[in-house]
Structures are given as C-alpha cells and as structure tokens.
Short mmCIF file of C-alpha atoms in Angstrom, two decimals:
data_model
loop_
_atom_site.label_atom_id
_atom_site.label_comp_id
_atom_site.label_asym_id
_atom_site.label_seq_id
_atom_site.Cartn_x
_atom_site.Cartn_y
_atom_site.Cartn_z
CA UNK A 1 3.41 14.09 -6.64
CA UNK A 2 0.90 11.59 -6.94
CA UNK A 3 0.28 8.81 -4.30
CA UNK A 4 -2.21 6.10 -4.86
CA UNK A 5 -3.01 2.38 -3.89
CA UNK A 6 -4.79 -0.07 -5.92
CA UNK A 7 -6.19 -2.85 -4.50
CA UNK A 8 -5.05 -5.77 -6.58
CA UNK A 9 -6.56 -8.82 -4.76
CA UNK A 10 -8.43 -8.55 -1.81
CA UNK A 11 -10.01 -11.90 -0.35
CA UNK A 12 -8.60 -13.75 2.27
CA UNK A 13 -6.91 -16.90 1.91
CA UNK A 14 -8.75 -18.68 -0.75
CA UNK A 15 -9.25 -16.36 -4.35
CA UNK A 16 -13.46 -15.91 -5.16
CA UNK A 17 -14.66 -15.29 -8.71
CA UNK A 18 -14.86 -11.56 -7.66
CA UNK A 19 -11.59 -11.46 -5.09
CA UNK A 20 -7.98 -12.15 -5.65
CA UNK A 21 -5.43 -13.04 -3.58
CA UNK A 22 -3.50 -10.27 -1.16
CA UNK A 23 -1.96 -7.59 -3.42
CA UNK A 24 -1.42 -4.15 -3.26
CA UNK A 25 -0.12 -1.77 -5.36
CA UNK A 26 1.49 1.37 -4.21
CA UNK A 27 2.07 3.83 -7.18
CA UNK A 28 4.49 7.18 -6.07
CA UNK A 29 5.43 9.40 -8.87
CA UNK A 30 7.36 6.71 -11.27
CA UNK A 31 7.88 4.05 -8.45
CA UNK A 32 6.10 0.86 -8.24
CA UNK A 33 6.01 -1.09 -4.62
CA UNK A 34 3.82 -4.31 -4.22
CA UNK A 35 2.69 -5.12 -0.90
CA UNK A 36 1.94 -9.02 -1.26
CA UNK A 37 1.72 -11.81 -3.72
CA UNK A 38 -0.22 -13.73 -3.55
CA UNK A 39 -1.15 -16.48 -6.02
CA UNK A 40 -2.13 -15.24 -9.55
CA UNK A 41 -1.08 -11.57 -9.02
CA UNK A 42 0.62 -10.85 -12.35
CA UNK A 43 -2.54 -11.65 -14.01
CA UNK A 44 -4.46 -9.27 -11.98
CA UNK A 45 -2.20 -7.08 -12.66
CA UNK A 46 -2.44 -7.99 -16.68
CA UNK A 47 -5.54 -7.09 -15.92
CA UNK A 48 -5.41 -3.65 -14.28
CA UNK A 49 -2.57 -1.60 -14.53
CA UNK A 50 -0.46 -3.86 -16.25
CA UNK A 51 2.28 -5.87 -15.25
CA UNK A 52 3.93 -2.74 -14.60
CA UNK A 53 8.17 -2.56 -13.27
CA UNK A 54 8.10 -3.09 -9.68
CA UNK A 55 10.58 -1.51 -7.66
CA UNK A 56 10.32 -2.91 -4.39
CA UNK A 57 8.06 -6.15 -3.18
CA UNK A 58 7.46 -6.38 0.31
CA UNK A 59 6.30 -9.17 1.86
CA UNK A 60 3.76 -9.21 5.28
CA UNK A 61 4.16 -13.07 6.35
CA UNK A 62 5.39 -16.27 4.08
CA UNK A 63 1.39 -17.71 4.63
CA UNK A 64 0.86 -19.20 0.96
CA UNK A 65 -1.74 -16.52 0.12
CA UNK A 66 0.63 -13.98 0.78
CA UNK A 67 3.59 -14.69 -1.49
CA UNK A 68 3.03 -17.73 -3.99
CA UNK A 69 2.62 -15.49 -6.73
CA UNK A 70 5.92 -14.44 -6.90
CA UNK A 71 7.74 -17.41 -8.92
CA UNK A 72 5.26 -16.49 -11.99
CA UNK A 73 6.31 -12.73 -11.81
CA UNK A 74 9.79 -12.79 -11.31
CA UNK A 75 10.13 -15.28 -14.36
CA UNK A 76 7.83 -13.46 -16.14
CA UNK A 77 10.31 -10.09 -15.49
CA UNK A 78 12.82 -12.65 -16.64
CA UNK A 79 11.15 -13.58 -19.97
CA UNK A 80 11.56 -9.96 -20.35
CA UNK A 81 14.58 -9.37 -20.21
CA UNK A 82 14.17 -7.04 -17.39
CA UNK A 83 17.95 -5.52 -16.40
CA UNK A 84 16.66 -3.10 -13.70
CA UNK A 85 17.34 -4.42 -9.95
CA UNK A 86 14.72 -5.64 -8.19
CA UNK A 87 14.18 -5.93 -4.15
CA UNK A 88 12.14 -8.60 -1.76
CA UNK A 89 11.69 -7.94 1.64
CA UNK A 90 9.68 -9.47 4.29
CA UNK A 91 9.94 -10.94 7.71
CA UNK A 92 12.61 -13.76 8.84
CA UNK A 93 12.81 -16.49 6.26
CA UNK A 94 12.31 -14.68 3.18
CA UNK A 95 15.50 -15.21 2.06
CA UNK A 96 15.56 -19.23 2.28
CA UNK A 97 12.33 -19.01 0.84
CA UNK A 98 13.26 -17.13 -2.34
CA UNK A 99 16.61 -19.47 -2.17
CA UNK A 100 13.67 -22.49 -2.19
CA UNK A 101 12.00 -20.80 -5.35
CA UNK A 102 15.64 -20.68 -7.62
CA UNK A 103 16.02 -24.55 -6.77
CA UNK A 104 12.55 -25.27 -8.09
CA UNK A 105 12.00 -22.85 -10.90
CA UNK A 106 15.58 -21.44 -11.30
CA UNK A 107 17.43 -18.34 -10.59
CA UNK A 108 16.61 -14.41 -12.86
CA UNK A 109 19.26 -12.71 -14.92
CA UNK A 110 18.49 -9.25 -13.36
CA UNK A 111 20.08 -8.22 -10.04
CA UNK A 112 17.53 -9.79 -6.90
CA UNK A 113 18.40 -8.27 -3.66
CA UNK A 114 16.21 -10.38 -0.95
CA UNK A 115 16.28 -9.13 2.71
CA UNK A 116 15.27 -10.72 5.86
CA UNK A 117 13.79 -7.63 8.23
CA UNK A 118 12.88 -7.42 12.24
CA UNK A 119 10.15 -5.32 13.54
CA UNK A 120 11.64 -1.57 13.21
CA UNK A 121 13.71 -2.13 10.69
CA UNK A 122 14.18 0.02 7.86
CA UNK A 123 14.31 0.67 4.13
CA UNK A 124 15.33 4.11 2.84
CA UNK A 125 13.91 4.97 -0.49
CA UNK A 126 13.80 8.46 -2.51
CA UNK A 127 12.12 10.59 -0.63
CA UNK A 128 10.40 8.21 1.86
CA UNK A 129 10.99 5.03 4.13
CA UNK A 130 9.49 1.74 4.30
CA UNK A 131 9.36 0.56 8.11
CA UNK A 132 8.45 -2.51 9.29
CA UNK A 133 5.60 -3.09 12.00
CA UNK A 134 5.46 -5.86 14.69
CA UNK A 135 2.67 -7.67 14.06
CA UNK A 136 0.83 -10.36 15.94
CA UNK A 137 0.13 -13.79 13.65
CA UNK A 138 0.51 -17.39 14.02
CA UNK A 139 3.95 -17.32 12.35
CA UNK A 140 6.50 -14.55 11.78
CA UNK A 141 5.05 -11.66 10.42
CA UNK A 142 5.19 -7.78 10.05
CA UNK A 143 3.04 -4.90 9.49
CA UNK A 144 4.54 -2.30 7.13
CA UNK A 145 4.67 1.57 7.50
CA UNK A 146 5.39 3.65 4.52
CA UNK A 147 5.87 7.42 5.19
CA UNK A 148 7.00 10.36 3.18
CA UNK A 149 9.56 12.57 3.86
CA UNK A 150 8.74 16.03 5.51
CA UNK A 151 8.16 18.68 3.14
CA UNK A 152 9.66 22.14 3.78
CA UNK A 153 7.30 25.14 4.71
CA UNK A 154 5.75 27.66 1.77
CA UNK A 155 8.05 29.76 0.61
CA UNK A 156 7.39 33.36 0.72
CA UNK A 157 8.23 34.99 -2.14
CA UNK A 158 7.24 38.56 -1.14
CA UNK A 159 8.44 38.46 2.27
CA UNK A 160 11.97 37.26 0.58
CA UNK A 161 12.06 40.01 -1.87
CA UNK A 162 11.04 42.40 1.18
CA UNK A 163 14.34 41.43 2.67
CA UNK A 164 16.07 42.02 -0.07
CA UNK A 165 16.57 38.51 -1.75
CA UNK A 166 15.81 37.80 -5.49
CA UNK A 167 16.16 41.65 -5.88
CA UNK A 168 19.82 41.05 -7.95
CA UNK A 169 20.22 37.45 -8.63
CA UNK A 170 16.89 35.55 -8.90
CA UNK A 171 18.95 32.32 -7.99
CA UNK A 172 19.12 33.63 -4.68
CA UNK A 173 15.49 32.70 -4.30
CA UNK A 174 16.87 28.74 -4.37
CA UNK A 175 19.44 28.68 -2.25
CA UNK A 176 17.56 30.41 0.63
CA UNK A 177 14.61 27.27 0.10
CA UNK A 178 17.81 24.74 0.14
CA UNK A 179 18.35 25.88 3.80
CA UNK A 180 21.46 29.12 2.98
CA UNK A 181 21.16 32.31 4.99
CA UNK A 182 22.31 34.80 2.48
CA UNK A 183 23.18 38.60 3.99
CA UNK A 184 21.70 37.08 7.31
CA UNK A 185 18.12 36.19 6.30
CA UNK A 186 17.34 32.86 7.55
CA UNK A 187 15.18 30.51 5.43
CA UNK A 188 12.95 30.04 8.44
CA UNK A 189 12.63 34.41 8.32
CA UNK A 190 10.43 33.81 4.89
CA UNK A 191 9.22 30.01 4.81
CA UNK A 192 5.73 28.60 6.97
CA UNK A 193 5.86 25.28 9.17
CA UNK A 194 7.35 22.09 7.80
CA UNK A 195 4.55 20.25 6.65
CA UNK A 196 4.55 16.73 7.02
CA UNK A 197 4.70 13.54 4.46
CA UNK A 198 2.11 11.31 3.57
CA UNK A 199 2.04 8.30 5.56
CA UNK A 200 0.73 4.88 4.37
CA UNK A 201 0.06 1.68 7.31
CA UNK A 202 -0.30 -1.57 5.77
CA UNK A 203 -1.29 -4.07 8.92
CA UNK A 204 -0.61 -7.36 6.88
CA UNK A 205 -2.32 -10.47 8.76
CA UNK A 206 -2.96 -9.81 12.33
CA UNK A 207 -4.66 -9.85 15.57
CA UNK A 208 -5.25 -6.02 16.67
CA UNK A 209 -2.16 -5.10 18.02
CA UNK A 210 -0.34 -2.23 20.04
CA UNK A 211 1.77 -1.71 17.69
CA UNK A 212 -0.35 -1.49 14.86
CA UNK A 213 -2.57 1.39 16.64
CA UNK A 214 0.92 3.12 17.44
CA UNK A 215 2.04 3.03 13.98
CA UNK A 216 -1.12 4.08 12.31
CA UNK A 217 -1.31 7.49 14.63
CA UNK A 218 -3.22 9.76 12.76
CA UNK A 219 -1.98 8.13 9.30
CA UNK A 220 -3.68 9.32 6.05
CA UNK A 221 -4.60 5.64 5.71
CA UNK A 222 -4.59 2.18 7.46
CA UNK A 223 -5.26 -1.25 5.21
CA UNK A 224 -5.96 -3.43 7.86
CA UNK A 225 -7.38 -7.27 7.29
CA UNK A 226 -10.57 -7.72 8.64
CA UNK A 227 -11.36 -11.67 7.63
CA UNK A 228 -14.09 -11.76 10.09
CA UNK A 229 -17.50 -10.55 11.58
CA UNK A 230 -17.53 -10.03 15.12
CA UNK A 231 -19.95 -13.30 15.22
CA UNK A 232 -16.62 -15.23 14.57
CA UNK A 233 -14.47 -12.83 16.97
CA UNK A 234 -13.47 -16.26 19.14
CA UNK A 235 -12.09 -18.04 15.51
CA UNK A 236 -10.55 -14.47 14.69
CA UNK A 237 -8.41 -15.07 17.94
CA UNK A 238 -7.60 -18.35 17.39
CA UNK A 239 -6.23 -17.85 13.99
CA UNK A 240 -4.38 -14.74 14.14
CA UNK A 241 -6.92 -12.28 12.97
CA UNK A 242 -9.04 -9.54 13.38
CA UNK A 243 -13.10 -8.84 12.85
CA UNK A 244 -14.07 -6.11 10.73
CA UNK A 245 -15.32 -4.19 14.23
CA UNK A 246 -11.85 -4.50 15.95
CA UNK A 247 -9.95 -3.08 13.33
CA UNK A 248 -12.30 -0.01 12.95
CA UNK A 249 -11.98 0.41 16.93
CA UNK A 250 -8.41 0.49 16.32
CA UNK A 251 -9.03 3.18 13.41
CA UNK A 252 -10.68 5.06 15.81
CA UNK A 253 -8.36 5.63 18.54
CA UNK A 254 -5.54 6.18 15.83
CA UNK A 255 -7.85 8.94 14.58
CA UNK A 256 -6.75 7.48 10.96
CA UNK A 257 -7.57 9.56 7.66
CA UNK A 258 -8.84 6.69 6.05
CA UNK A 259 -9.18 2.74 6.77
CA UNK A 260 -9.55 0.38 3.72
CA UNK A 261 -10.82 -3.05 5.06
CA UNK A 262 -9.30 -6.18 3.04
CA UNK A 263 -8.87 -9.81 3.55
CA UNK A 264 -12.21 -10.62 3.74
CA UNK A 265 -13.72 -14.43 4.07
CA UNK A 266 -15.73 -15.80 1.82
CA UNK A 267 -18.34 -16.57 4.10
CA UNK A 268 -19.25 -13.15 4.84
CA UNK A 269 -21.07 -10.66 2.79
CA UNK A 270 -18.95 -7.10 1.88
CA UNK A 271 -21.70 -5.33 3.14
CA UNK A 272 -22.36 -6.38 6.44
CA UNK A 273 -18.40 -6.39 7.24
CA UNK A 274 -18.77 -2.65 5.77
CA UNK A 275 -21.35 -2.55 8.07
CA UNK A 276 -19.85 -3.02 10.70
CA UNK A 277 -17.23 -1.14 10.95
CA UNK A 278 -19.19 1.86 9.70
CA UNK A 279 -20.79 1.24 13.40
CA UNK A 280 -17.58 2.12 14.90
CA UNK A 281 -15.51 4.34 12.51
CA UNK A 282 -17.40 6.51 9.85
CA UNK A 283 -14.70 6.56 7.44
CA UNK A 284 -13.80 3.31 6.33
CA UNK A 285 -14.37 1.39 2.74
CA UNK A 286 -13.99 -1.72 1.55
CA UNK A 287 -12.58 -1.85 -1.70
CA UNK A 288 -13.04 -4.25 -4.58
CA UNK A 289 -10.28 -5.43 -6.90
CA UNK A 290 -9.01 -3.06 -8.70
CA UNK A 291 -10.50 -0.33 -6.51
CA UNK A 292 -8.05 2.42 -6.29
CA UNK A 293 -7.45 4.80 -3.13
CA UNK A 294 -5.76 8.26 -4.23
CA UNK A 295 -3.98 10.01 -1.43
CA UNK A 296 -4.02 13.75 -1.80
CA UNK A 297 -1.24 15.99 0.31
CA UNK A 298 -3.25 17.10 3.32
CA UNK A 299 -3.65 20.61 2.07
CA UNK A 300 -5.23 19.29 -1.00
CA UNK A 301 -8.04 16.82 0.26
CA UNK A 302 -8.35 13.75 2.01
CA UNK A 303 -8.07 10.26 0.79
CA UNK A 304 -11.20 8.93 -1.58
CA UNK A 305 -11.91 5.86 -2.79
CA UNK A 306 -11.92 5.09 -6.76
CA UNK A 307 -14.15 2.16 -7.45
CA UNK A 308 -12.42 0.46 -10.07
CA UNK A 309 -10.62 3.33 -11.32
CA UNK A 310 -7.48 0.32 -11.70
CA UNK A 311 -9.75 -1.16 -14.66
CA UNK A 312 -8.82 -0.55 -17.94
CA UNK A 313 -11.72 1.51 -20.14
CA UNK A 314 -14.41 -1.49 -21.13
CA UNK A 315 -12.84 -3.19 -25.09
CA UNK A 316 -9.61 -1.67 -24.00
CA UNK A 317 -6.23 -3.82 -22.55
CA UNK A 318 -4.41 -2.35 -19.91
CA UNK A 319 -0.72 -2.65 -21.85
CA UNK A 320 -1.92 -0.82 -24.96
CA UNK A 321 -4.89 0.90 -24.10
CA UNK A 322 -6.20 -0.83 -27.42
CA UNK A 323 -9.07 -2.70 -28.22
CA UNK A 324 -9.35 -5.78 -26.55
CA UNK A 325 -9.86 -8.31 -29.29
CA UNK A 326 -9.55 -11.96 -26.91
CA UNK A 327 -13.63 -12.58 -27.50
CA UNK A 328 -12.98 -12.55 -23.40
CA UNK A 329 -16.21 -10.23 -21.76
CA UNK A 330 -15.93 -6.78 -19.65
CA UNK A 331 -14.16 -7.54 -16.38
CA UNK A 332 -16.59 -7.70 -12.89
CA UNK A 333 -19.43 -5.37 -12.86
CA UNK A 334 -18.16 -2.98 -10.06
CA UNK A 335 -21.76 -2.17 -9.05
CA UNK A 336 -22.38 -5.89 -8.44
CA UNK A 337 -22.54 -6.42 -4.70
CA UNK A 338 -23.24 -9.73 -4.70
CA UNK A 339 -21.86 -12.71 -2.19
CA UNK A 340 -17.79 -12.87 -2.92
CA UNK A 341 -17.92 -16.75 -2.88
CA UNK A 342 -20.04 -18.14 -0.40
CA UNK A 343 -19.31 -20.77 1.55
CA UNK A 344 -15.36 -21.44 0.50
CA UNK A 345 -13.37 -22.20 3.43
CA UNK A 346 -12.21 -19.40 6.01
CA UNK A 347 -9.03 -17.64 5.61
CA UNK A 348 -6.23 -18.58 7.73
#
C-alpha cells in the first residue's frame, strides 16, 4: 500500500511567493488526512493534487497560520455537495473554534464530527492510529503520531504444504495466515517475525521537546518545524520554537529514517537552514511546496524525497489532467533556490 506526504505549504507564519502556509497531505491507499490549514490551502491544493476528499483534518495548535484555511474548504466541500462525513481534530478549543466558524460563515450539509484531544489521546482508523503528541508552544498545542498497524510475518508457503496444509483444500492456506491452527500446525510453525507498520511524527509548532524525541523513536520520518537558524536560537525560545540545528539533534538521538524540515522564516535562506542541520543529522531535506516524500515498507527502501512530484505535468490542471488553458504560467521553477521572501516578518 502506498504511503506518501506532500508538502502543501511550508513557510512559517506569513505565506512567501514560493511558500504556503502549514499543510500537509498524508495520502494512504484511498485515504486523505490533512495535517494543517492554514490560510489559502484549498488553492494549493487546486494546485497540486487537487482539492482531493479529505478524510480526516487534524489540527497541531489554533495559531492563525495553522487553521484559517479551513472556512474556504469546508464550504467549498459544501458547494459540492459533498455527503461523505468529515472529521476535525486538534488540541483543546477546536471545537468552539469550529462552533465560531458556523456563526460567521454558516454551518455544512455533510456530517462534521469536531473533537477536542489531550496529549495521548487517540484516533483509530483502518489499519492505523492517529496519536496525539505533547508538545511545547506558547498556547495549547500537540504533536501528532501516525503509525501503521503491525503487519503479520511472511508466510511460508512450502513449509505449510510440508506440514501438510494446502495439500486438500487450498483455503486452508488462509485460515492458517488469519491466526487458525488446523490439525495442530500453528501459524507461527510456517510464518517469519511480525514486521512492523510504518510510522509517521508530525511535531507541529514547538520547542524541542521530550516528548517529541520519545515519539519519533526510530520513526520512518519526523516533520519537525525548524523556523530558525541557530543565530536566532534565544528568539526560537522565546517564541515557542525550534532552530533548524535543534531539531536535527533531536533526529539524531531518535535515530529517525528521515527528517523533513518545514516552517521556515522568511528571513532565512533554505539552504543554510539545510545546512545546518546536514551538520548534525545527514539525512534530512527540506522540501518545497508541493515536494512529495514517499514512504516505502522497510523491506522495500527507505523514505526519498520527490521534488515536486505533487505538481501537475507543465499545461496540465491537476483535476483533469488536461491542458491548462487560464493564460496563467508554469507553477515555481523547483530548481529555483532563491530567497523564500526576504525580510517578511518572523513566524510566531
């Protein structure tokens, strides 16, 4: 099953020509989760994979970068006519806050489950969990985990039919993998190790935290912010965040597969936050918008980063795959590495 995460927007707390606001897109076989929402994320979106049926939104903090964008998608979903049920959750005050948005901009025809969440809490989905992360900010706020289930061992299909299974009734194969000893062979007689689910660590806006490096054990990959350069460490401190150094330490002693650096300032170059955390952990990137990170099972590869594999082919519009006739040009040049911004103010 494929498991990938397109980078949406990336910048910190102010959108750059090049940089959108905090989104994420995690795409698992046919469901769609969105990690943030920040202002003007439908029309990145519209612009990458199009503005596709989310499943689940889950929310880091209620900072205005972070979530604004929802009132324009969930009317848009409205517009339409969307039926399937949708879910928000976040940290403590979601729900008033999504109670705020019906008052302004009115309520959505399709059922809207909203759920306040504490650190540890949990969301069970098919085949994996959502699980929330204490996080340290300078309001309410929560890291998310997102980890597979465990996947049984290889079944051995010669060492079964050496026992005798398969040998009258090939069904027998089946029910021996669903966990049924049949004429006392044991599924564990003819299958390897469990091997374990991919596991996903979102940190959402924070300081580097405890819990964060606990979560993020040996993950397959950590998004963690990294708004600042270490030349800015004492402002990083003061507003909740971390430098692009500390949160490739924390990589580090997670041993992580993979760390994709996002929430970047304006005022600092891509490069030299890549940079730096190169210094200290090896395997890190910093994607663009509409980078993508595909996330292999172990056995098959590690994580690698797609630059802009999320863009649609150049003429082309993501909802059709037709030729793109607005007189608009190509999207960003991903090859440009030019200054995000410069000089917009820092991000919160």
């Amino acid at each position: 099953m494929n498991l990938e995460v397109l980078f949406v927007g990336t910048g910190g707390s102010a959108p750059t020509a090049r940089r959108g606001l905090p989104a994420t897109l995690v795409r698992r076989g046919g469901e769609d989760v969105l990690i943030d929402c920040g202002e003007g994320t439908q029309r990145q979106m519209m612009r990458s994979s199009g503005l596709v049926e989310l499943d689940l939104v889950l929310l880091t903090h209620l900072h205005a970068d972070h979530w604004l964008g929802l009132p324009g998608l969930l009317k848009t979903f409205d517009l339409r006519d969307r039926t399937a049920p949708l879910t928000i959750a976040g940290p403590v005050g979601t729900t008033a806050a999504i109670e705020g948005l019906h008052r302004l901009a009115g309520g959505v025809r399709y059922p809207l489950e909203v759920l306040d969440l504490e650190p540890g809490d949990e969301l069970r989905r098919d085949g994996w969990t959502a699980e929330t992360i204490g996080v340290q900010h300078r309001t309410t706020a929560i890291g998310w985990t997102l980890a597979e289930d465990d996947r049984p061992g290889r079944f051995d299909v010669e060492a079964a039919r050496a026992l005798g299974i398969g040998v009258d009734d090939p069904r027998e194969f089946g029910r021996l993998q669903a966990g049924e000893t049949i004429r006392d062979v044991r599924p564990e007689q003819v299958t390897g190790e469990k091997r374990f689910g991919r596991r996903l660590v979102f940190s959402g806006d924070t300081k580097p935290c405890d819990a964060v490096r606990r979560a993020a054990w040996r993950c397959d990959l950590l998004v963690h912010e990294a708004t600042f350069l270490t030349e800015h460490e004492a402002r990083a401190r003061k507003t909740g965040h971390s430098t692009a150094a500390q949160a490739a330490t924390l990589a580090a002693e997670a041993e992580v597969g993979l760390l994709a650096l996002t929430h970047l300032s304006a005022r600092h170059r891509p490069t030299d936050a890549l940079a730096e955390a190169r210094a200290v952990f090896e395997h890190t990137v910093l994607p663009r918008d509409f980078d993508v990170v595909e996330v292999p099972f172990p056995e098959r590869g590690d994580p690698v980063l797609l630059p802009g594999a999320g863009r649609p082919p150049r003429g082309t519009t993501p909802a059709t795959g037709g030729p793109d006739r607005s007189g608009a040009t190509s999207l960003d040049d991903p090859e440009d590495d030019a200054d995000d911004a410069a000089s917009l103010p820092s991000a919160r």
